[in-house]
XYZ file of C-alpha atoms in Angstrom:
489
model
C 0.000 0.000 0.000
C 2.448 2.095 0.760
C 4.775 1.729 -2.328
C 1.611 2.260 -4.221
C 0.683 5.234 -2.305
C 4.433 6.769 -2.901
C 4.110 6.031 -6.246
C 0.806 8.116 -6.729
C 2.381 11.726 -5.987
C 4.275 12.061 -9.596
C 1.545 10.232 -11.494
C -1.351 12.549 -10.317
C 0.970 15.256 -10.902
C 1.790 14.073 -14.822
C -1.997 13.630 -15.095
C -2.711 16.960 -14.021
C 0.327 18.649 -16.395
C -0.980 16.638 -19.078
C -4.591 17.548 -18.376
C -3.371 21.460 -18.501
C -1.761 20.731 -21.879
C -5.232 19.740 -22.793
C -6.933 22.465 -21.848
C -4.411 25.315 -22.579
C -3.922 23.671 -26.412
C -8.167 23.756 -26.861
C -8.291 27.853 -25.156
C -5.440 28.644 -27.649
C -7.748 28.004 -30.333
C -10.076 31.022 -29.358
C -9.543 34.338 -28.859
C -9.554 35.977 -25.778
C -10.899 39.671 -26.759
C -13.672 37.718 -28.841
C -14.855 35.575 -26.014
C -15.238 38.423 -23.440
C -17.347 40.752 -26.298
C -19.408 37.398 -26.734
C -20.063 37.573 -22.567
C -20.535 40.940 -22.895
C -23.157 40.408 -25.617
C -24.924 37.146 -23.757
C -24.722 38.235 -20.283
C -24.697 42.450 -19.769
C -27.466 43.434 -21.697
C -30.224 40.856 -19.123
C -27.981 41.826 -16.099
C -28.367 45.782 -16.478
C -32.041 45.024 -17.226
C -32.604 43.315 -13.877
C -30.804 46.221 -12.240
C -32.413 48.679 -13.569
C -35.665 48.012 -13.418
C -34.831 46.862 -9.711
C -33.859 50.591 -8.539
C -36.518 52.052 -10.906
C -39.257 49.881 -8.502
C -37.143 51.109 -5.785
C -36.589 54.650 -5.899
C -39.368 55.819 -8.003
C -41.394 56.502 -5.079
C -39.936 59.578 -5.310
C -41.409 60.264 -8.560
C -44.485 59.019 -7.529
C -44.826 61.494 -4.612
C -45.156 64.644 -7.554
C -48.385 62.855 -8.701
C -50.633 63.138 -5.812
C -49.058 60.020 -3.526
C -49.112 61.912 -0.114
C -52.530 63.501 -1.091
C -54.171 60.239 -1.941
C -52.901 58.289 1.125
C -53.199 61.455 3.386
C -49.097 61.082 4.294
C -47.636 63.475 6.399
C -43.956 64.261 4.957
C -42.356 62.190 8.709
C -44.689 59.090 6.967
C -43.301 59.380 3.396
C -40.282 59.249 4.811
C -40.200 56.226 6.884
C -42.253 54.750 3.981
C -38.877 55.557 1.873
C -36.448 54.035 4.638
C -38.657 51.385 5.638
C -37.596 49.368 2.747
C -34.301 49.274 4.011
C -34.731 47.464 7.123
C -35.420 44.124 5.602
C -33.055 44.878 2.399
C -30.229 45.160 4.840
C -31.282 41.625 6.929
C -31.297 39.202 3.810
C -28.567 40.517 1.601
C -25.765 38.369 3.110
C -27.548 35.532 3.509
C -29.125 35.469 -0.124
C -25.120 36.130 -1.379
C -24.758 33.072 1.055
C -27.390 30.788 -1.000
C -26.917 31.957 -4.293
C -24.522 29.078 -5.118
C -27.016 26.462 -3.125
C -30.347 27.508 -5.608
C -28.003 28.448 -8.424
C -28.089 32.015 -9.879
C -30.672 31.119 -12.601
C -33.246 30.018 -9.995
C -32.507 31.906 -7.348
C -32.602 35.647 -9.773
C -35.379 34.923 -11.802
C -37.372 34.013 -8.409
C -36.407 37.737 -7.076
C -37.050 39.226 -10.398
C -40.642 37.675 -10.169
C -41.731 38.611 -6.756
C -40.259 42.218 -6.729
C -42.101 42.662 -10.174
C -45.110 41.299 -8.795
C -45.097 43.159 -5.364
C -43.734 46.995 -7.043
C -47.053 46.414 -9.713
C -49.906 45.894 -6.830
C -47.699 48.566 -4.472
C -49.687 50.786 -7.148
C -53.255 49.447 -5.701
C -52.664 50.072 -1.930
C -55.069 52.755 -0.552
C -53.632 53.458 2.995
C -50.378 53.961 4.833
C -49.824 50.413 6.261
C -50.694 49.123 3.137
C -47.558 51.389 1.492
C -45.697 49.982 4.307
C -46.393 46.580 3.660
C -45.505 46.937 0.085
C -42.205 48.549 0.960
C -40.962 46.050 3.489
C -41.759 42.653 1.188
C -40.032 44.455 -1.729
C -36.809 44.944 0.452
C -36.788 41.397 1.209
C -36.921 40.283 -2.549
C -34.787 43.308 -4.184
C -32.154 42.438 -0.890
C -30.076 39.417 -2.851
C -30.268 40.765 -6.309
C -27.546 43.428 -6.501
C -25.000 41.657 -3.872
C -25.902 38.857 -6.548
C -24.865 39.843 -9.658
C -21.643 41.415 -8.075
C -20.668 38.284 -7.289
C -22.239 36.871 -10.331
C -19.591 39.113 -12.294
C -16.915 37.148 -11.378
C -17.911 34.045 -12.393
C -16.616 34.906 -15.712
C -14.608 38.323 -15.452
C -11.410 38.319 -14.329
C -10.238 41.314 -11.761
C -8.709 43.568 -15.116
C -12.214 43.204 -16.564
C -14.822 43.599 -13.528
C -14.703 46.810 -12.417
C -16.341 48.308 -16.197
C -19.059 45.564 -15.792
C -19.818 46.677 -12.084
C -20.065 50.149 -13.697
C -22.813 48.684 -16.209
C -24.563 47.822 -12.897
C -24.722 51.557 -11.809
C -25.288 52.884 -15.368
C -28.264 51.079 -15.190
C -29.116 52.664 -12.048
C -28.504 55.995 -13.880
C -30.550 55.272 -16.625
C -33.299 53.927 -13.870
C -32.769 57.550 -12.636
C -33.480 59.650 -15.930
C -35.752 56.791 -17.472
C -37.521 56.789 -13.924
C -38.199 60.714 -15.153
C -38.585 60.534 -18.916
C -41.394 57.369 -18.317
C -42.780 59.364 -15.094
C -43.062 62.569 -17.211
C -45.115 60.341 -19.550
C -47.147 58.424 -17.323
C -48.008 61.583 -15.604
C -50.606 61.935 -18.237
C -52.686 59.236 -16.843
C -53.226 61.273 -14.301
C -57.486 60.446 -13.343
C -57.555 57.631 -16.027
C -60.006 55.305 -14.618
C -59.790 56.778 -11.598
C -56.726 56.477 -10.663
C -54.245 58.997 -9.736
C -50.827 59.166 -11.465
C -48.400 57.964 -8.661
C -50.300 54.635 -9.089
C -49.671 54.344 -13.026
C -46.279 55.046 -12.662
C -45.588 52.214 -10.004
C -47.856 49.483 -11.964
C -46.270 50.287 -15.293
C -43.097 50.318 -13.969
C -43.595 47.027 -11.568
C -45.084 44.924 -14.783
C -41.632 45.008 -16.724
C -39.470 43.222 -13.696
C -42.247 40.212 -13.916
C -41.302 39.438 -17.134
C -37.731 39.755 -16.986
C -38.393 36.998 -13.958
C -39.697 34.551 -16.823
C -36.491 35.184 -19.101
C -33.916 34.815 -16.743
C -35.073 31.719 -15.675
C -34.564 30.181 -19.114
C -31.748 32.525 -20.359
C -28.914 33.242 -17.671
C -26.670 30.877 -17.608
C -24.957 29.727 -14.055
C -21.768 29.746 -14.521
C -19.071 29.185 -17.560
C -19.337 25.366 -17.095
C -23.558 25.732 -18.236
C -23.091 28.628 -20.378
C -25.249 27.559 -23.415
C -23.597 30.290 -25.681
C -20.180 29.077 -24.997
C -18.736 26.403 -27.112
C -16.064 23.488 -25.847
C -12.619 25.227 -26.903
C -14.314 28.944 -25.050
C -15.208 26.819 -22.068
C -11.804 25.644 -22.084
C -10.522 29.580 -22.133
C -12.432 30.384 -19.553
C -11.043 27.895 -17.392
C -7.802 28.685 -18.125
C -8.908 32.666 -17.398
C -9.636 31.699 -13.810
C -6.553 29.589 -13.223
C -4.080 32.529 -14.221
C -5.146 34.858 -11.375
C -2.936 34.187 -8.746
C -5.072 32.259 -5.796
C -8.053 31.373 -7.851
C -7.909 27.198 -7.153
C -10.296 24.534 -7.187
C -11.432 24.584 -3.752
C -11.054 28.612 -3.578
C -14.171 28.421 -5.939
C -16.329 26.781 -3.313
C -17.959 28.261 -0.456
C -16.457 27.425 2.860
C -17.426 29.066 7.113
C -13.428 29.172 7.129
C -13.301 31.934 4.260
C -16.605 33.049 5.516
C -15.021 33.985 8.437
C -12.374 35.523 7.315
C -14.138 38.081 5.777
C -15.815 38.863 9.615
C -12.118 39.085 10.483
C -10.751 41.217 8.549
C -10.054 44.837 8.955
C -9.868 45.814 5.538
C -13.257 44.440 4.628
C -14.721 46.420 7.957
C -13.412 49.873 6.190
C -14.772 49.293 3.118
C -18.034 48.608 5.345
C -17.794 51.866 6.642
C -17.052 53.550 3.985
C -19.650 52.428 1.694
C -22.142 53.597 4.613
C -20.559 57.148 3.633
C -20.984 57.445 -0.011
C -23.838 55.311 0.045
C -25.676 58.444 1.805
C -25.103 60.230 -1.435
C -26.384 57.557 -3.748
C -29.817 57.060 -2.339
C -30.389 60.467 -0.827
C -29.321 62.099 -4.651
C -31.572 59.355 -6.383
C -34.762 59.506 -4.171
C -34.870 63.579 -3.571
C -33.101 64.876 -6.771
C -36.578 65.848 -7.997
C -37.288 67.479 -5.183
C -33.888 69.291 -4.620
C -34.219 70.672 -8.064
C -38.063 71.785 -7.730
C -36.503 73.934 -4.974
C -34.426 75.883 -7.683
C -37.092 77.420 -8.990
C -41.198 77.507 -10.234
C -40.976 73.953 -12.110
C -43.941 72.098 -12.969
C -43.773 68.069 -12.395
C -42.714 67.431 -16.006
C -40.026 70.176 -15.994
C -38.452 68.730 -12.635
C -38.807 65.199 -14.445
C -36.851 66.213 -17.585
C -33.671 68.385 -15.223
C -32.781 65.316 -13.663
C -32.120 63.552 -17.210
C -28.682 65.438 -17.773
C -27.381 64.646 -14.615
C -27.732 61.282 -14.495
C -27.033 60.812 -18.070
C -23.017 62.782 -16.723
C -22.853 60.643 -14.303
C -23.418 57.528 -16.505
C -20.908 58.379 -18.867
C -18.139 59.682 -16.156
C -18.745 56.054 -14.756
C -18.109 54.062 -17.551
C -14.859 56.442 -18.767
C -13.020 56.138 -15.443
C -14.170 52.274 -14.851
C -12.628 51.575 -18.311
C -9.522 53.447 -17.243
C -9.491 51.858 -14.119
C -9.591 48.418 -15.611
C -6.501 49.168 -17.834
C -4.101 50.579 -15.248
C -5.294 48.365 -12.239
C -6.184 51.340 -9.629
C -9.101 52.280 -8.174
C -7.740 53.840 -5.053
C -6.895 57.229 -6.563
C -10.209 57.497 -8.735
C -12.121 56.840 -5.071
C -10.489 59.793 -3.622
C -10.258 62.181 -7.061
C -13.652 61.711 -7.475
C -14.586 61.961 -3.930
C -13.408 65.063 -3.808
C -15.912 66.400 -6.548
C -18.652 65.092 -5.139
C -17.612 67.031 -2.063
C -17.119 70.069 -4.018
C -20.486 69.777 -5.370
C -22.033 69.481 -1.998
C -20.937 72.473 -0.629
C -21.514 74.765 -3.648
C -25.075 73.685 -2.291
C -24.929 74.518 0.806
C -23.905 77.969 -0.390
C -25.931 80.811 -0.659
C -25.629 81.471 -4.252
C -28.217 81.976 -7.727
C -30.496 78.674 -8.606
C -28.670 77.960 -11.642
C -25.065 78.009 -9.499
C -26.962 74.975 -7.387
C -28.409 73.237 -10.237
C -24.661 73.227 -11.464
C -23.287 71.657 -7.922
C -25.767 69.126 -9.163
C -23.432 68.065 -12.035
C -20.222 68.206 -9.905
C -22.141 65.717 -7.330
C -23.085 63.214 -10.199
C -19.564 63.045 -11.599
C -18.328 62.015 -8.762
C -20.931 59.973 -7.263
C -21.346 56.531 -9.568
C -17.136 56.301 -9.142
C -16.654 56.525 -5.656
C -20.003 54.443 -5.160
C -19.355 52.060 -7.698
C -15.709 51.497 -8.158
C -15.118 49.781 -4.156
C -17.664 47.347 -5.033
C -15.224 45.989 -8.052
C -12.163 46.696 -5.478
C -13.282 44.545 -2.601
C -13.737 41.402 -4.690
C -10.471 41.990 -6.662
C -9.043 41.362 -3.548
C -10.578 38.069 -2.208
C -9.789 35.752 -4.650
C -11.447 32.643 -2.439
C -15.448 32.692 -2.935
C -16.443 31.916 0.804
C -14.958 35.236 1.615
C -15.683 37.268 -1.393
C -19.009 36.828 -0.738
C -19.561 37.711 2.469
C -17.196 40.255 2.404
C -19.310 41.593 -0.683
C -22.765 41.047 1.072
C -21.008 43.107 4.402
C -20.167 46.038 2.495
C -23.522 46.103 0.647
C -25.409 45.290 3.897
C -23.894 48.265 6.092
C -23.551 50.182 2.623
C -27.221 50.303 2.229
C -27.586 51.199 5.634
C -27.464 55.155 4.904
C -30.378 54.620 2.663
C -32.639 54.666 6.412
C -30.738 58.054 7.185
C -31.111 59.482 3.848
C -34.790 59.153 3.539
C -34.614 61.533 6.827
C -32.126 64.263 6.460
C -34.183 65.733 3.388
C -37.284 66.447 5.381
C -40.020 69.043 3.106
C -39.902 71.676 6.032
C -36.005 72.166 5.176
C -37.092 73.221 1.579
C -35.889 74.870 -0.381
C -31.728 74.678 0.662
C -31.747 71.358 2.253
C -28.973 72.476 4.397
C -29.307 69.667 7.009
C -29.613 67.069 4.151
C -26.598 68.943 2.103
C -24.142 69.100 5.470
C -24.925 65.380 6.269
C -24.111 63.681 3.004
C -21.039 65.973 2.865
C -19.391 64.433 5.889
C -20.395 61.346 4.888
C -18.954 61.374 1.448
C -15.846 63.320 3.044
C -15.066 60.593 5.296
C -15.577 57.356 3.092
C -13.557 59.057 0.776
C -10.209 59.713 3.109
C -11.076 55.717 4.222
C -10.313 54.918 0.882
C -7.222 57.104 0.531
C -5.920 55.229 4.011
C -6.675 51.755 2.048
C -5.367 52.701 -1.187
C -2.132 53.713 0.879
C -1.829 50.685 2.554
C -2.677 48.206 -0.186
C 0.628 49.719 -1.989
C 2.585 50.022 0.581
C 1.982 46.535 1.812
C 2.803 45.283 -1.950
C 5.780 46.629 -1.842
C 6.927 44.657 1.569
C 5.265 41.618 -0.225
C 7.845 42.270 -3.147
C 10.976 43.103 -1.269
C 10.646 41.235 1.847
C 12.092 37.811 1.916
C 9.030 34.872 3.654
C 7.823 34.892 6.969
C 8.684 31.546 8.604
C 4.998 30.264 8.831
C 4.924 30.425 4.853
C 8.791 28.785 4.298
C 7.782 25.201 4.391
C 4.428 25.708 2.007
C 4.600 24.656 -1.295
C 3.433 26.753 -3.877
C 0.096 25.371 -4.139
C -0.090 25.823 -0.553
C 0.307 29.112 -0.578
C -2.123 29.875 -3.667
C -4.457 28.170 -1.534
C -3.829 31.047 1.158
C -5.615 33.834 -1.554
C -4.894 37.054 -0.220
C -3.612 35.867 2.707
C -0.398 34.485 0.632
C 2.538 36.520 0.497
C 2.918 36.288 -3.213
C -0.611 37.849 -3.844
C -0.241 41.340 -4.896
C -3.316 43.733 -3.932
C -5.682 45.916 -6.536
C -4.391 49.388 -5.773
């Protein structure tokens, strides 16, 4: 037995070269540049879809409360507002533990069955006729909408690699962008209905704009694919690339691809993932508080009917959009994200306190722009970060689903520092989400410091002695963790 045994090391290890040969000489035959446009083609186009329509059924509340929502349900501004936050309180309690079952149900299943109920709960939100009834609404939609963006973050990297992922985050937040000025453009339209067949127009606008997420339930359950292995658009040899595409980053391994409570709880131990938890709570004040009361911080400007307000927000989201994708893209090709978290931090700032100065309307409709430049990047680039830096699933994860979870958070404070008696400056609302945005942005500037500095001690410095007697695979089993894994910057 044991000559046998001693005899099995070499010839599982000439299996295993010869089985690379095999699958390196079938990915040479396709090219790589081809294969990612053809995931781009397959897979973006359904996942910015399911994102957007998930913050339009979200957010468009706030659209819905220029049509006659607070008359209609006799809301006093306090009860709009925790109708607004409300939603967060069970969105924050399941997103780590639908990021934990995602593998378990499979991402087909398990997406389509969100896309489904939130559809089918943001369409009859339209048909409530009293406060609890709103409230009701609001709380079972954060429940369902809680696992879908922590999701498809994690979903991402099923087939990107880390110099790909953070552009396709970004498609995730230009969809929330184009949730924002469609959510304007569609309520601008819908507004017409206003007193067809009885109804008001805040309730055509959240039926109309609930009915499209039920049907995008239906095709992802027969269109996304789970993972490389069952992609139906993806021939043998491209299969065989995109194995070979997950081996090459550096900790990526068999088992690193499986979810484990060790690597779950490494996540809970780790400081870096807690700052990017806290920092996310920051910027995240911006993101919901800017998408939820931009129509209302702009009717303050000036004498704007409904429509008018609806068609201002369009150019700022369509900036922030396209400021997104350009420094995602550039981020992707030089490896940092660091320095674009603080740049851009900075801007948003900027904007923020052009706001809360005492200058003309079209000076504060202008601090609008400066905000949205900066706020999709510093919201959206940490989320590609974080993952680029936990190669092992288990932790990836949860470490994504943390930072989402406490991230989201803000969205119960926003909802309340933009109360209607601080109209028309907002200055409570204004002061807030610039300290917020001030501070996750100098936690970023501490991480993107430390991340280089500790790459170049990883570089220089010679092994600790608990890593001398690993082997190589050994210590690619480590991830992060491994002194020869070099950090996103």
């Amino acid at each position: 037995m044991s000559a046998k045994g001693a005899g099995d090391g070499p010839a599982r290890d000439a299996g295993a070269d010869h089985e690379a040969g095999q699958l390196e000489a079938r990915a040479a035959q396709v090219d790589e540049q081809k294969l990612v446009r053809k995931l781009d083609l397959y897979l973006i186009p359904l996942i910015m879809m399911l994102y957007l329509f998930s913050f339009l059924d979200r957010v468009n509340i706030g659209n819905a409360r220029l049509y006659k929502l607070e008359e209609d349900l006799h809301l006093s501004s306090t009860q709009f507002q925790v109708a607004v936050s409300i939603f967060f309180v069970p969105y924050l309690v399941f997103e780590v533990p639908s990021n934990l079952v995602l593998k378990l149900f499979t991402p087909r299943r398990w997406i389509a069955a969100l896309a489904f109920s939130w559809g089918l709960v943001a369409t009859l939100s339209g048909l409530v006729d009293s406060y609890g009834g709103l409230i009701a609404c609001r709380l079972i939609l954060g429940v369902v909408e809680a696992g879908l963006f922590p999701g498809l973050n994690v979903y991402l990297t099923f087939f990107y690699t880390k110099h790909e992922l953070a552009r396709r985050v970004g498609y995730l937040f230009v969809s929330a962008a184009i949730a924002g000025a469609v959510g304007g453009l569609l309520a601008f339209g819908i507004g017409h209905l206003d007193g067809a067949r009885g109804m008001s127009g805040w309730r055509w606008i959240l039926i109309v704009e609930g009915l499209p997420s039920v049907v995008l339930g239906a095709v992802t359950y027969f269109y996304l694919p789970n993972d490389a292995a069952t992609a139906h658009f993806l021939n043998q040899e491209e299969r065989a690339l995109m194995e070979v595409r997950h081996r090459r980053e550096y900790g990526n391994t068999a088992s690193s691809r499986e979810f484990s409570v060790r690597d779950m709880n490494a996540a809970f131990k780790d400081w870096k993932v807690w700052a990017f938890c806290v920092a996310q709570f920051g910027v995240d004040t911006m993101l919901y508080g800017y998408s939820t009361f931009l129509p209302t911080i702009i009717k303050s400007l000036g004498r704007w009917t409904p429509a008018q307000v609806q068609l201002l927000t369009i150019p700022c989201y369509f900036l922030g959009a396209s400021a997104y994708m350009a420094i995602a893209t550039v981020s992707d090709r030089t490896q940092k994200r660091g320095l674009f978290c603080v740049v851009f931090g900075v801007v948003s700032v900027v904007g923020y306190a052009i706001l809360l100065s005492d200058v003309p309307s079209g000076v504060h409709y202008f601090a609008c722009f400066l905000v949205a430049a900066g706020l999709y990047i510093v919201v959206g680039l940490p989320l590609a970060w974080l993952p680029n830096n936990s190669p092992r699933y288990g932790k990836r994860t949860t470490a994504t689903g943390m930072q989402l979870t406490i991230g989201n958070a803000s969205g119960i404070m926003s909802s309340f520092i933009y109360p209607t008696l601080d109209a028309p400056r907002y200055i409570r609302g204004h002061a807030v989400t610039l300290s917020m945005v001030a501070m996750g942005t100098l936690i970023y500037g501490v991480l993107w410091a430390w991340y280089r500095r500790e790459n170049q001690r990883r570089a220089s410095g010679p092994l600790s002695e608990k890593h001398q007697n690993l082997s190589d695979d050994e210590l690619r089993e480590l991830g992060d963790e491994s002194p020869h894994y070099t950090y996103t910057i």
